Short mmCIF file of C-alpha atoms and ligand atoms in Angstrom, two decimals:
data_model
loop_
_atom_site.label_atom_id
_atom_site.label_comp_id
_atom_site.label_asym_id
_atom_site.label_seq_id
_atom_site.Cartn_x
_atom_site.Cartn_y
_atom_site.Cartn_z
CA UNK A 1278 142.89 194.99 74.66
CA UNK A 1279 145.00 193.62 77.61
CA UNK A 1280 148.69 191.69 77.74
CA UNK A 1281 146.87 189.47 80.43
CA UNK A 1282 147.59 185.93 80.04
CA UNK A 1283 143.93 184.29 80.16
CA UNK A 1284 143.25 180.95 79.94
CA UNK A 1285 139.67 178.89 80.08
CA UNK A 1286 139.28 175.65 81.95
CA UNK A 1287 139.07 172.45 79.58
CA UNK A 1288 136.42 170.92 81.75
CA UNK A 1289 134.02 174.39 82.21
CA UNK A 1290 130.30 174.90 81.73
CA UNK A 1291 128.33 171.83 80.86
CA UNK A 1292 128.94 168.50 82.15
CA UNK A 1293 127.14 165.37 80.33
CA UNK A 1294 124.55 165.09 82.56
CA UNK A 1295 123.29 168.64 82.15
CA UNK A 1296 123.86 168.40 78.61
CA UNK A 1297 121.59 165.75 78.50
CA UNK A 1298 118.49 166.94 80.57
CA UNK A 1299 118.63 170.11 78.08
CA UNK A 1300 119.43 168.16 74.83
CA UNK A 1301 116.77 165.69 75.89
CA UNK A 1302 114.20 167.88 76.80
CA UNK A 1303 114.21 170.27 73.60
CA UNK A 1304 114.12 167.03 71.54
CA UNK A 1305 110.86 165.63 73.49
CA UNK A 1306 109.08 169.30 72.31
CA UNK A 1307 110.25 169.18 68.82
CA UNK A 1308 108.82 165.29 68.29
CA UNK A 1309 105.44 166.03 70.47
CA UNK A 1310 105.13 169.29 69.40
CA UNK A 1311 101.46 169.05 70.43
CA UNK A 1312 101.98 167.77 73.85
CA UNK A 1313 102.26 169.86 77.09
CA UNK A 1314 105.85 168.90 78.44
CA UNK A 1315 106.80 169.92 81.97
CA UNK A 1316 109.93 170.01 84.23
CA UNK A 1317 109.60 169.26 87.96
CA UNK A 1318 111.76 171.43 89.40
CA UNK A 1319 114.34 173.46 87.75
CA UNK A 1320 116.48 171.76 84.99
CA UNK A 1321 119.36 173.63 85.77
CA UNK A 1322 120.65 176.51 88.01
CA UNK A 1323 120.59 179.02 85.14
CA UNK A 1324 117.49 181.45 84.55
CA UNK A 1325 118.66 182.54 80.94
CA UNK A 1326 118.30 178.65 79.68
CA UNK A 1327 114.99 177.90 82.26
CA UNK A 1328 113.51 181.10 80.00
CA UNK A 1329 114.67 179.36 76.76
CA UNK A 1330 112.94 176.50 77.73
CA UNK A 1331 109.62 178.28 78.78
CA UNK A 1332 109.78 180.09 75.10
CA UNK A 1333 110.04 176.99 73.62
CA UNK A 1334 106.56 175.65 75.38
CA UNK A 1335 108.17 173.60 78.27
CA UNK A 1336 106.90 174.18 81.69
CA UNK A 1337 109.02 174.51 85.18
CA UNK A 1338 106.88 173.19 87.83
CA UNK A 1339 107.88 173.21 91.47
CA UNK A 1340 105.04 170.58 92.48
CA UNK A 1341 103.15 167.87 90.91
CA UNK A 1342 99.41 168.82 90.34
CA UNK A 1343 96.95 166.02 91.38
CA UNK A 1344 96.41 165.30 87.87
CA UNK A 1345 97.69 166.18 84.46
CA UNK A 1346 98.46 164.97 80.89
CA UNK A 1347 101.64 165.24 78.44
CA UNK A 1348 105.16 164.46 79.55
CA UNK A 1349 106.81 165.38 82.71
CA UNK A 1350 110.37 165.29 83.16
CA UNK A 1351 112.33 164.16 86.40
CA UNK A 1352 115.95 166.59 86.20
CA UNK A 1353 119.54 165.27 86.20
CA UNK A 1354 118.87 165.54 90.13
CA UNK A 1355 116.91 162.39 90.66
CA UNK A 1356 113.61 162.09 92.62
CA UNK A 1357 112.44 159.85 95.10
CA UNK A 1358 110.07 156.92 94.64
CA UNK A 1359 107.25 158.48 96.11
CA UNK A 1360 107.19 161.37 93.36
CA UNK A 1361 107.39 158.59 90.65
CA UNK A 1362 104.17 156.93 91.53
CA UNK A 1363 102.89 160.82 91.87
CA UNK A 1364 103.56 162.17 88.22
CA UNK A 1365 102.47 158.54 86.98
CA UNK A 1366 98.99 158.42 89.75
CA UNK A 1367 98.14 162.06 88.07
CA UNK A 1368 98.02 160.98 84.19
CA UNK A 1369 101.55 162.25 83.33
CA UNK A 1370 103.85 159.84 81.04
CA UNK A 1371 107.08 160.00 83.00
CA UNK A 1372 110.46 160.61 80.80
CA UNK A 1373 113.44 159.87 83.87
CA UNK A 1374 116.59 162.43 82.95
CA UNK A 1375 118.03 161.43 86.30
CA UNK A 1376 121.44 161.80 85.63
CA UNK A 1377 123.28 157.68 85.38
CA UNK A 1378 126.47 158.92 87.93
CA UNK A 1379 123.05 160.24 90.48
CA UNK A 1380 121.36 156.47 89.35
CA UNK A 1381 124.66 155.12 91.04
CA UNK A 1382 124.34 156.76 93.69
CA UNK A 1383 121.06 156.07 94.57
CA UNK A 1384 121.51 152.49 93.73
CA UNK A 1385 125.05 152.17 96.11
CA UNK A 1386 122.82 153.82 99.70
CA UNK A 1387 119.86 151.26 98.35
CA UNK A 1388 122.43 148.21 98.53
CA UNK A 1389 124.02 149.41 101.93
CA UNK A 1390 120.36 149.83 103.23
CA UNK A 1391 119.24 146.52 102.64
CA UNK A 1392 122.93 144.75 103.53
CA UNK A 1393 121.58 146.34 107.25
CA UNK A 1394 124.75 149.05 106.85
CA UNK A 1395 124.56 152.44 109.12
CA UNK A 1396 124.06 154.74 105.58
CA UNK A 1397 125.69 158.17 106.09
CA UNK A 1398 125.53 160.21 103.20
CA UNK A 1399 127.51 163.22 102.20
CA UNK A 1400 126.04 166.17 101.67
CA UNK A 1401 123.52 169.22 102.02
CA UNK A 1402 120.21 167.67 103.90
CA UNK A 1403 118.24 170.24 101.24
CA UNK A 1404 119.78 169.58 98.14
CA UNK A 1405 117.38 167.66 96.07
CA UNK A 1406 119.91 165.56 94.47
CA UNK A 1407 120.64 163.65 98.46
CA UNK A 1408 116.61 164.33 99.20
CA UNK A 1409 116.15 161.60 96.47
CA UNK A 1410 118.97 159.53 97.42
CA UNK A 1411 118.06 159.52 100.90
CA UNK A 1412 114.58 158.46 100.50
CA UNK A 1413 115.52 155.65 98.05
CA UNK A 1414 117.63 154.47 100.98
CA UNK A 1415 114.62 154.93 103.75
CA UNK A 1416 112.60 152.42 101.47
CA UNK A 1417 114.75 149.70 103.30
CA UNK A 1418 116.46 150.79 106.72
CA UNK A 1419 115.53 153.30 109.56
CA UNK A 1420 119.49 154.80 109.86
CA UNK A 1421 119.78 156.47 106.92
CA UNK A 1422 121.60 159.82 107.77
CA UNK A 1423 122.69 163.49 106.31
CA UNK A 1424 125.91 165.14 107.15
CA UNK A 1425 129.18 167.01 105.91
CA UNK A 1426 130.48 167.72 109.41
CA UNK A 1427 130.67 165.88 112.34
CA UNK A 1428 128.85 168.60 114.54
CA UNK A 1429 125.95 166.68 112.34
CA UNK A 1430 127.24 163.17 113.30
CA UNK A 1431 127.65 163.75 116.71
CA UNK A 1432 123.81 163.11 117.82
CA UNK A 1433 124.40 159.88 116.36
CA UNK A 1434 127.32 158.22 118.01
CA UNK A 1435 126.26 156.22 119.79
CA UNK A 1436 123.59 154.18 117.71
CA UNK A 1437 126.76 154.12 114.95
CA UNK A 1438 128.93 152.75 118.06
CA UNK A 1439 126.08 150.34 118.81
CA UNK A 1440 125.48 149.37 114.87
CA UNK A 1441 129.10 148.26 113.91
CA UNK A 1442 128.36 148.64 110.64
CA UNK A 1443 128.89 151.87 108.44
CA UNK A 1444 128.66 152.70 104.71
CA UNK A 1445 128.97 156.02 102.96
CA UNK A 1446 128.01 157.25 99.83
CA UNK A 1447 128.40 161.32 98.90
CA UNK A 1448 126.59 163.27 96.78
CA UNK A 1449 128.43 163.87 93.19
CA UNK A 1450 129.54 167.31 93.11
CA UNK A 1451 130.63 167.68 97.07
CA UNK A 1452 134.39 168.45 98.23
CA UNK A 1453 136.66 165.27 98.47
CA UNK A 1454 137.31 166.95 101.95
CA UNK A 1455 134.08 166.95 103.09
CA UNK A 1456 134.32 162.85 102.57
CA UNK A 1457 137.61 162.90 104.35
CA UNK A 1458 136.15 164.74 107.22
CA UNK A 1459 133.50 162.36 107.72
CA UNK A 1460 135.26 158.88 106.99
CA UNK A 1461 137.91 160.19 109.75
CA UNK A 1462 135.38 160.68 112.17
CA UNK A 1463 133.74 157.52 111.42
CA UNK A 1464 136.87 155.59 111.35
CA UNK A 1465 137.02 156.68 115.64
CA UNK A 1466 133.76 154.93 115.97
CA UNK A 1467 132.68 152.02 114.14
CA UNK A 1468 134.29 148.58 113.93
CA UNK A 1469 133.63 148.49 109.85
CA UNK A 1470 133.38 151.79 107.70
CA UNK A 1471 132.62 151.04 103.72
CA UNK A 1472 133.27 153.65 101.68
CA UNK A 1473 131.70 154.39 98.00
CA UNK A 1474 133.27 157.83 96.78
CA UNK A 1475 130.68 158.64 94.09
CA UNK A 1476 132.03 162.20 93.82
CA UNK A 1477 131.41 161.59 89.69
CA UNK A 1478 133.86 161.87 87.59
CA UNK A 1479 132.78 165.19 86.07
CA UNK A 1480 133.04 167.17 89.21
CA UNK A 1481 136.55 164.60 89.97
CA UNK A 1482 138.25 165.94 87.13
CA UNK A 1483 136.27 169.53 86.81
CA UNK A 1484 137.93 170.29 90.78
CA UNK A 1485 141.44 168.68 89.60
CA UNK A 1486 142.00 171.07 86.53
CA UNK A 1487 140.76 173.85 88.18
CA UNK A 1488 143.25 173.48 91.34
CA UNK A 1489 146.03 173.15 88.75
CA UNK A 1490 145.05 176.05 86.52
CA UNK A 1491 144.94 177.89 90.04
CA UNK A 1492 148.50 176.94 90.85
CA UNK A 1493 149.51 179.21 87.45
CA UNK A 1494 147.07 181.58 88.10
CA UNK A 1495 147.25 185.26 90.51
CA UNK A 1496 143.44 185.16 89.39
CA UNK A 1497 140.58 182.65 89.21
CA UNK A 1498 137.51 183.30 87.91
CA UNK A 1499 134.54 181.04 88.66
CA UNK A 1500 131.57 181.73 86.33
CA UNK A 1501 128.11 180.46 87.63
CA UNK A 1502 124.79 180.24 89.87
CA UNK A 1503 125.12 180.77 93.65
CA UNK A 1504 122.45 178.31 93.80
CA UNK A 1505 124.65 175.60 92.19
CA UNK A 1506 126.52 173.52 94.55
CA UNK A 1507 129.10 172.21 92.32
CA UNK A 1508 129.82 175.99 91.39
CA UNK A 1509 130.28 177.17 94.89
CA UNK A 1510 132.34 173.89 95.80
CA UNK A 1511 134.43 174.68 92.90
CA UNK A 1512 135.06 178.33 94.24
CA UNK A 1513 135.62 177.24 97.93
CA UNK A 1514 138.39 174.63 96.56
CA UNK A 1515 139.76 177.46 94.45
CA UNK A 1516 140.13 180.44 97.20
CA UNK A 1517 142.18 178.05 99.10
CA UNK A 1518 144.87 178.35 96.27
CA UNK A 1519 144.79 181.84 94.82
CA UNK A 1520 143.07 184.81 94.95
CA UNK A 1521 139.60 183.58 93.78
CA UNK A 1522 136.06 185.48 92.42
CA UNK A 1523 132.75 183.74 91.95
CA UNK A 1524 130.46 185.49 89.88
CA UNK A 1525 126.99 184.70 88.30
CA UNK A 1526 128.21 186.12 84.86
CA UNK A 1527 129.97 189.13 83.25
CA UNK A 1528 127.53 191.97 84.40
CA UNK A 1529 129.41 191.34 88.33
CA UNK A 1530 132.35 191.74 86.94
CA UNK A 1531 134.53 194.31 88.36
CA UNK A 1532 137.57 195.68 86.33
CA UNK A 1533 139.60 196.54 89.56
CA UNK A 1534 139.28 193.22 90.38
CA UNK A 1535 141.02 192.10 87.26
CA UNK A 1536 142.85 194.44 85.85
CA UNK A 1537 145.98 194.08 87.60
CA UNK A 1538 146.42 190.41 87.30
CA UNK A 1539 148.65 189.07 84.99
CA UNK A 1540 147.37 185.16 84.87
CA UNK A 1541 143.45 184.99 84.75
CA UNK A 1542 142.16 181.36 84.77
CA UNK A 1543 138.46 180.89 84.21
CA UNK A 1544 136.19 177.86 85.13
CA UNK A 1545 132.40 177.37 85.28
CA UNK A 1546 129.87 174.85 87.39
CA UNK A 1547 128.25 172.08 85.42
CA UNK A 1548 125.21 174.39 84.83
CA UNK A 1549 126.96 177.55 83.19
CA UNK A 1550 126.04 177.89 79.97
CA UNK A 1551 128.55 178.55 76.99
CA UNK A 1552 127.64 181.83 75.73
CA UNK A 1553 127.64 183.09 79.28
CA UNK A 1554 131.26 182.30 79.73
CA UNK A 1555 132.29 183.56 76.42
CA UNK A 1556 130.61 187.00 77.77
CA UNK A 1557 133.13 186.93 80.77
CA UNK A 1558 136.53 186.16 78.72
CA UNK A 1559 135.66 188.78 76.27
CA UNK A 1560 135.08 191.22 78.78
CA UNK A 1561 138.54 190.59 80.89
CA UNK A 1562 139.90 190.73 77.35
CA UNK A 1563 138.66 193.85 76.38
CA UNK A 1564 139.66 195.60 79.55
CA UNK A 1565 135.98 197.25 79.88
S1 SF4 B 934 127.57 166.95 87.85
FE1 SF4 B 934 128.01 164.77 87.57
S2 SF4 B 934 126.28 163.72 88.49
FE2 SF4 B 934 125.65 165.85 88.23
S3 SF4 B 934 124.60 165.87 86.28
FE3 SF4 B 934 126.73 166.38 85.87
S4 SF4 B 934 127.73 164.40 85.37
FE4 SF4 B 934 125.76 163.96 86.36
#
């Protein structure tokens, strides 16, 4: 046992919408126990619960077969309108688990679209979660754009120069400072910049408690996929504050890491499972 002074995030592992797509899911099997139930794409970044799943009898599928029957799920992620009509065109009945903070999203870029708005939307160009907000947006404008830098912008200045106009939504789990970065730029270049900062409020206060628990901390531990984008924004924000590890669970654990450091706070992305974080504290605890 250790004198270390650990303490878990309030707002780690799990956030609503996740909880949801997994809740929902395992809920569908166990009333249609007969049916063949399938998830386009993964449900989460986690491959312990995306096994659970495929024990129980429901399907990851990366791509939607030409036809089909039972239920197939759209993830907390969102999809765009063109995979709708696909799942429905190939016999599927289509349960949406897009989470409602994504919905918003998708629903602000629409309204800037079709209000003839420059769209610029925060994020990763290959995340799937701003694939399917982006094409919801291209449904009703041409300049719809992708970018967290303004090396990505640049190519663009001078139609955003020409179109007056600019709105910007960002994908929910990105860095408030990527939005800064972006509006600033922005702000040197068009006559009218309307912001919508639908960082949701998950992530908002998930990032807040974590840079406070970091200001008490000589150690922060951040427990979750590298694949996850909220998990690796969370450990970015963090390693500017203290000394900060990201690790996928407690098998990377390394006790020279931790064993000198006298605060340990611990915090998880939005797809970490419980028992996976429980691992981790009981490890630091036991000193092993
Ligand atoms: S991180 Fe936010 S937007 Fe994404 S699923 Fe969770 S609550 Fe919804």
């Amino acid at each position: 046992m250790t004198n270390q002074n650990i303490k878990l995030a309030k707002f780690a592992g799990f956030c609503y919408g996740v909880k949801r797509a997994v809740e929902t899911a395992k809920k569908l099997k166990q009333d249609n126990p007969d049916k063949n139930i399938y998830i386009l794409g993964e449900l989460i970044h986690n491959t312990d619960v995306i096994n659970e799943l495929e024990q129980l009898g429901i399907k990851t599928i990366y791509e939607v077969p030409a036809h089909g029957e039972g239920i197939c799920i759209i993830r907390s992620h969102g999809e765009s309108p063109e995979v709708f009509e696909k799942i429905k065109k190939a016999g599927f009945e289509l349960v949406d688990l897009t989470c409602p903070d994504v919905k918003k999203v998708q629903q602000k870029a629409i309204e800037l679209a079709q209000n003839d708005y420059f769209v610029v939307i925060v994020g990763k160009p290959n995340h799937p979660e701003v694939m399917a907000i982006k094409a919801n947006a291209d449904l009703y404008s041409d300049n719809v754009v992708v970018a967290t830098s303004i090396q990505e912008l640049e190519p663009y200045e001078e139609k955003i120069k020409a179109h007056k106009k600019v709105g910007v939504v960002v994908q929910t789990t990105q860095m408030v400072s990527s939005l800064n970065l972006v509006v600033n730029y922005l702000n040197t270049i068009a006559k009218e910049v309307l912001i919508h900062n639908t960082i949701c409020q998950s992530t908002a206060m998930r990032q807040k408690e974590a840079r406070e628990l970091a200001s008490e901390s000589d150690l922060m531990v951040v427990v979750g996929s590298k694949k996850s984008a909220n998990t690796t924004h969370l450990a970015e924000i963090l390693k500017n504050c203290t000394k900060t590890i990201h690790i996928e669970n407690d098998s990377e654990l390394e006790k020279d890491i931790y064993i000198n450091a006298n605060n340990i706070g611990i915090t998880a992305g939005a797809s970490t499972p419980q028992v996976i974080i429980d691992k981790v504290i009981n490890k630091i605890k036991g000193g092993i």
